[in-house]
């Protein structure tokens, strides 16, 4: 079977990661990029030896079967809708969309055209998170009863040259970072039933601290400090703290408390890390896994060696299309995560419990052998 051709709409910073890592996956044949700014498209195309198109040209390209939506979140729905209307499969950066209604409409459109929709994050396919999944599935923790998850910092204005959208409706830590944490919780525990939250903006303004706009003051118009409780369908209750109002903290990224043992899960924003477990005895690290998506393959600017397999979810979707199976980063999972995130924000605004109107299956686990089969 001929490879499916892949294109990208949106040539911002994140596009470089997809283009750089695409050759790592045997199913990914990235052929072209597009952007509303053709200078950006041409520069990215020259950098990675692919074609540069206008958005309209890419949507019409006969050799492009799958398009990756790397635009800003505010237009994720509209761009993904255009991709589906053009008869092509869509894979979106997170969040899939900014409202549950948009997610449902995309799902209905995809179903009507027999097309696939996938969405980041795919970090839950990383070696450490699949090792945590195996510990739960193998019964080492017993039934998960509760847990905590925290993603906290002081926002992006000190390093991002144009941080406006982070502090406007559609931004904030729940919609920006929440997909990593909530998606991982769903793949580990299952779907969410009800949420409750308190939310506020601790700082009314933010001052850009870098670049040509250094010193410019932004108004904050969305919550930046959210404390939520998630009740899962299995009865577990997990506290989620998501804040950009915090200078320093010592919270663990994720802890899950089971009937038999507690599980300590590394940062869901990354593919690798150490998983720890502790029951009646001491807390101990699980043995280093041979899962390929946990192996360091990337060096950061500050010299850290990390596992970075961005594009694994896209590769799994393309492979699933070819094999006729369900892909792991599928639209049911992504829409449910949108339901949870928007429910948290609605609960914080309306000061009430919010029941989910969607559900999903846990995505299939990804074994080391299955991960290796995705690699080139």
Short mmCIF file of C-alpha atoms in Angstrom, two decimals, residues 43-303:
data_model
loop_
_atom_site.label_atom_id
_atom_site.label_comp_id
_atom_site.label_asym_id
_atom_site.label_seq_id
_atom_site.Cartn_x
_atom_site.Cartn_y
_atom_site.Cartn_z
CA UNK A 43 11.09 29.28 5.14
CA UNK A 44 9.88 26.11 6.84
CA UNK A 45 9.66 24.26 3.51
CA UNK A 46 13.24 25.20 2.63
CA UNK A 47 14.46 24.16 6.06
CA UNK A 48 12.98 20.66 5.77
CA UNK A 49 12.97 20.11 1.99
CA UNK A 50 9.19 19.95 1.53
CA UNK A 51 6.80 21.93 -0.66
CA UNK A 52 5.34 25.30 0.36
CA UNK A 53 1.67 25.96 -0.43
CA UNK A 54 -1.06 28.39 0.35
CA UNK A 55 -3.67 26.90 2.65
CA UNK A 56 -6.09 26.57 -0.28
CA UNK A 57 -3.47 24.79 -2.38
CA UNK A 58 -2.69 22.31 0.37
CA UNK A 59 -6.37 21.54 0.95
CA UNK A 60 -6.70 20.76 -2.75
CA UNK A 61 -3.41 18.87 -3.18
CA UNK A 62 -4.19 15.39 -4.60
CA UNK A 63 -1.17 13.73 -2.97
CA UNK A 64 -2.06 14.91 0.57
CA UNK A 65 -4.31 12.55 2.53
CA UNK A 66 -3.77 13.75 6.11
CA UNK A 67 -3.35 17.34 7.28
CA UNK A 68 -1.92 18.36 10.65
CA UNK A 69 -3.53 21.48 12.13
CA UNK A 70 -0.84 23.50 13.93
CA UNK A 71 -2.68 26.82 13.93
CA UNK A 72 -3.53 28.82 17.07
CA UNK A 73 -6.28 27.28 19.26
CA UNK A 74 -8.82 29.98 18.39
CA UNK A 75 -9.03 28.67 14.82
CA UNK A 76 -8.52 24.95 15.46
CA UNK A 77 -12.18 24.17 14.80
CA UNK A 78 -12.45 26.18 11.60
CA UNK A 79 -9.23 24.82 10.10
CA UNK A 80 -10.02 21.20 11.03
CA UNK A 81 -13.50 21.66 9.55
CA UNK A 82 -11.95 22.87 6.29
CA UNK A 83 -9.60 19.87 6.25
CA UNK A 84 -12.52 17.45 6.61
CA UNK A 85 -14.61 19.33 4.04
CA UNK A 86 -11.69 18.90 1.63
CA UNK A 87 -11.97 15.13 2.09
CA UNK A 88 -8.81 14.70 4.12
CA UNK A 89 -8.12 13.22 7.56
CA UNK A 90 -7.30 15.78 10.27
CA UNK A 91 -4.87 15.69 13.18
CA UNK A 92 -4.85 18.73 15.49
CA UNK A 93 -2.50 20.12 18.05
CA UNK A 94 -4.06 20.44 21.49
CA UNK A 95 -6.63 21.44 22.42
CA UNK A 96 -8.75 19.89 19.69
CA UNK A 97 -11.25 22.77 19.96
CA UNK A 98 -12.31 25.34 22.54
CA UNK A 99 -15.92 24.23 23.07
CA UNK A 100 -17.78 20.96 23.36
CA UNK A 101 -20.19 22.01 20.61
CA UNK A 102 -17.29 22.48 18.20
CA UNK A 103 -15.94 19.05 19.10
CA UNK A 104 -19.29 17.37 18.54
CA UNK A 105 -19.69 19.08 15.18
CA UNK A 106 -16.24 17.90 14.06
CA UNK A 107 -17.04 14.36 15.17
CA UNK A 108 -20.33 14.36 13.24
CA UNK A 109 -18.67 15.79 10.13
CA UNK A 110 -15.86 13.24 10.22
CA UNK A 111 -18.32 10.38 10.65
CA UNK A 112 -20.45 11.60 7.74
CA UNK A 113 -17.39 11.60 5.46
CA UNK A 114 -15.80 8.41 6.87
CA UNK A 115 -12.68 10.37 7.83
CA UNK A 116 -10.44 10.24 10.88
CA UNK A 117 -9.75 13.03 13.38
CA UNK A 118 -6.91 12.79 15.86
CA UNK A 119 -5.53 15.21 18.40
CA UNK A 120 -2.49 15.83 20.54
CA UNK A 121 -1.33 15.34 23.19
CA UNK A 122 0.37 12.05 22.47
CA UNK A 123 2.77 12.20 25.42
CA UNK A 124 0.63 9.57 27.20
CA UNK A 125 2.11 7.12 24.68
CA UNK A 126 5.53 7.77 26.25
CA UNK A 127 7.44 4.97 27.93
CA UNK A 128 6.92 6.20 31.49
CA UNK A 129 3.16 6.72 31.13
CA UNK A 130 2.71 3.34 29.47
CA UNK A 131 4.73 1.81 32.31
CA UNK A 132 2.37 3.46 34.79
CA UNK A 133 -0.57 2.13 32.78
CA UNK A 134 0.87 -1.39 32.91
CA UNK A 135 1.30 -1.17 36.68
CA UNK A 136 -2.40 -0.33 37.03
CA UNK A 137 -3.59 -2.85 34.45
CA UNK A 138 -1.47 -5.61 36.02
CA UNK A 139 -3.14 -4.97 39.40
CA UNK A 140 -0.09 -3.66 41.24
CA UNK A 141 -1.97 -0.65 42.62
CA UNK A 142 -5.38 -2.21 43.00
CA UNK A 143 -8.37 -0.09 42.05
CA UNK A 144 -7.47 3.60 41.84
CA UNK A 145 -9.35 5.48 44.58
CA UNK A 146 -7.97 9.00 44.20
CA UNK A 147 -5.03 11.17 43.34
CA UNK A 148 -3.57 14.59 42.75
CA UNK A 149 -2.16 16.38 39.70
CA UNK A 150 -0.49 19.77 39.59
CA UNK A 151 0.76 21.97 36.77
CA UNK A 152 1.96 25.26 38.23
CA UNK A 153 4.23 28.11 37.20
CA UNK A 154 4.18 31.82 36.59
CA UNK A 155 3.00 31.99 33.00
CA UNK A 156 4.67 32.73 29.70
CA UNK A 157 5.08 36.50 29.63
CA UNK A 158 8.73 36.39 30.73
CA UNK A 159 9.87 34.32 27.73
CA UNK A 160 7.17 34.33 25.04
CA UNK A 161 7.37 37.38 22.72
CA UNK A 162 3.59 37.38 22.00
CA UNK A 163 1.88 35.83 25.04
CA UNK A 164 -1.45 37.61 24.58
CA UNK A 165 -3.54 34.50 23.80
CA UNK A 166 -2.37 32.71 26.95
CA UNK A 167 -4.22 35.28 29.07
CA UNK A 168 -7.37 35.68 26.96
CA UNK A 169 -10.48 33.47 26.68
CA UNK A 170 -9.39 30.22 25.07
CA UNK A 171 -6.09 30.39 26.95
CA UNK A 172 -5.24 29.85 30.61
CA UNK A 173 -3.57 26.82 32.18
CA UNK A 174 -6.56 24.46 31.93
CA UNK A 175 -6.95 24.73 28.16
CA UNK A 176 -3.22 25.12 27.48
CA UNK A 177 -1.66 22.54 29.82
CA UNK A 178 -4.75 20.64 30.96
CA UNK A 179 -4.83 18.38 27.88
CA UNK A 180 -1.58 16.69 28.95
CA UNK A 181 -2.76 15.99 32.47
CA UNK A 182 -6.39 15.14 31.84
CA UNK A 183 -5.64 12.93 28.84
CA UNK A 184 -3.13 10.97 30.89
CA UNK A 185 -5.59 10.62 33.77
CA UNK A 186 -8.23 9.30 31.37
CA UNK A 187 -5.85 6.75 29.84
CA UNK A 188 -4.80 5.61 33.33
CA UNK A 189 -8.16 5.66 35.15
CA UNK A 190 -10.91 6.06 32.57
CA UNK A 191 -13.48 8.75 31.73
CA UNK A 192 -14.58 11.56 34.04
CA UNK A 193 -18.15 11.77 35.36
CA UNK A 194 -18.36 15.10 37.25
CA UNK A 195 -16.14 18.10 38.00
CA UNK A 196 -16.15 20.96 40.49
CA UNK A 197 -13.77 23.90 40.56
CA UNK A 198 -12.85 27.31 41.94
CA UNK A 199 -11.17 29.68 39.51
CA UNK A 200 -9.77 33.19 39.48
CA UNK A 201 -7.12 35.41 37.93
CA UNK A 202 -4.65 36.30 40.67
CA UNK A 203 -3.00 39.02 38.57
CA UNK A 204 -5.14 41.45 36.58
CA UNK A 205 -2.27 42.37 34.26
CA UNK A 206 0.90 40.77 32.90
CA UNK A 207 4.01 42.56 31.64
CA UNK A 208 5.89 41.14 28.69
CA UNK A 209 9.49 40.58 29.75
CA UNK A 210 11.31 39.98 26.49
CA UNK A 211 11.51 40.78 22.78
CA UNK A 212 10.35 43.83 20.84
CA UNK A 213 7.27 44.23 23.08
CA UNK A 214 9.29 44.18 26.30
CA UNK A 215 7.48 46.17 28.97
CA UNK A 216 4.05 46.09 27.29
CA UNK A 217 1.23 45.43 29.77
CA UNK A 218 -1.48 42.87 28.95
CA UNK A 219 -4.92 42.64 30.52
CA UNK A 220 -5.74 39.18 31.92
CA UNK A 221 -9.28 38.19 30.88
CA UNK A 222 -9.36 34.47 31.68
CA UNK A 223 -8.79 32.47 34.89
CA UNK A 224 -5.15 31.69 35.58
CA UNK A 225 -5.53 29.89 38.94
CA UNK A 226 -7.87 26.89 38.96
CA UNK A 227 -8.36 24.22 41.62
CA UNK A 228 -10.63 21.38 40.54
CA UNK A 229 -11.86 18.01 41.73
CA UNK A 230 -12.56 15.35 39.10
CA UNK A 231 -14.82 12.39 39.86
CA UNK A 232 -14.15 9.49 37.51
CA UNK A 233 -16.63 6.90 36.31
CA UNK A 234 -14.83 4.26 38.40
CA UNK A 235 -15.44 6.34 41.56
CA UNK A 236 -11.92 7.79 41.90
CA UNK A 237 -11.61 11.46 42.86
CA UNK A 238 -8.55 13.42 41.72
CA UNK A 239 -7.57 16.96 42.68
CA UNK A 240 -6.20 19.03 39.78
CA UNK A 241 -4.33 22.28 40.43
CA UNK A 242 -3.58 24.36 37.33
CA UNK A 243 -2.07 27.78 37.90
CA UNK A 244 0.06 30.47 36.30
CA UNK A 245 0.01 32.52 39.50
CA UNK A 246 2.70 30.50 41.31
CA UNK A 247 6.39 31.38 41.52
CA UNK A 248 7.54 28.15 43.15
CA UNK A 249 5.93 24.94 44.43
CA UNK A 250 6.89 21.45 45.56
CA UNK A 251 3.85 19.55 44.33
CA UNK A 252 4.41 16.29 42.47
CA UNK A 253 3.18 16.24 38.89
CA UNK A 254 0.83 13.32 39.42
CA UNK A 255 0.12 10.83 42.20
CA UNK A 256 -2.51 8.09 42.07
CA UNK A 257 -3.69 6.30 45.20
CA UNK A 258 -4.82 2.70 44.80
CA UNK A 259 -6.24 0.08 47.12
CA UNK A 260 -2.89 -1.72 47.22
CA UNK A 261 -0.28 0.95 46.44
CA UNK A 262 0.33 4.54 45.42
CA UNK A 263 1.74 5.34 42.00
CA UNK A 264 3.95 8.37 41.32
CA UNK A 265 3.76 9.41 37.65
CA UNK A 266 6.23 11.84 36.02
CA UNK A 267 5.31 15.01 34.13
CA UNK A 268 2.59 14.23 31.54
CA UNK A 269 4.03 16.99 29.35
CA UNK A 270 6.96 14.68 28.56
CA UNK A 271 7.33 11.15 27.22
CA UNK A 272 9.90 9.86 29.70
CA UNK A 273 10.71 9.94 33.39
CA UNK A 274 10.79 7.65 36.40
CA UNK A 275 7.66 5.91 37.69
CA UNK A 276 7.60 5.06 41.40
CA UNK A 277 5.31 2.82 43.44
CA UNK A 278 4.80 2.28 47.15
CA UNK A 279 2.45 0.14 49.24
CA UNK A 280 3.14 -1.16 52.73
CA UNK A 281 6.88 -0.96 52.13
CA UNK A 282 9.06 1.89 50.94
CA UNK A 283 8.48 3.86 47.77
CA UNK A 284 10.65 2.42 45.02
CA UNK A 285 11.34 3.24 41.39
CA UNK A 286 10.04 0.81 38.82
CA UNK A 287 12.83 -0.76 36.75
CA UNK A 288 13.89 1.22 33.71
CA UNK A 289 11.66 0.26 30.82
CA UNK A 290 12.76 -0.75 27.33
CA UNK A 291 9.81 1.09 25.83
CA UNK A 292 11.26 2.99 22.84
CA UNK A 293 9.18 6.10 23.53
CA UNK A 294 10.91 6.47 26.89
CA UNK A 295 14.44 6.58 25.53
CA UNK A 296 16.24 9.94 25.46
CA UNK A 297 16.58 11.15 21.88
CA UNK A 298 16.61 14.93 22.29
CA UNK A 299 18.88 17.48 23.96
CA UNK A 300 17.32 20.71 25.21
CA UNK A 301 18.97 24.10 25.00
CA UNK A 302 20.05 23.79 28.64
CA UNK A 303 21.69 20.41 28.06
#
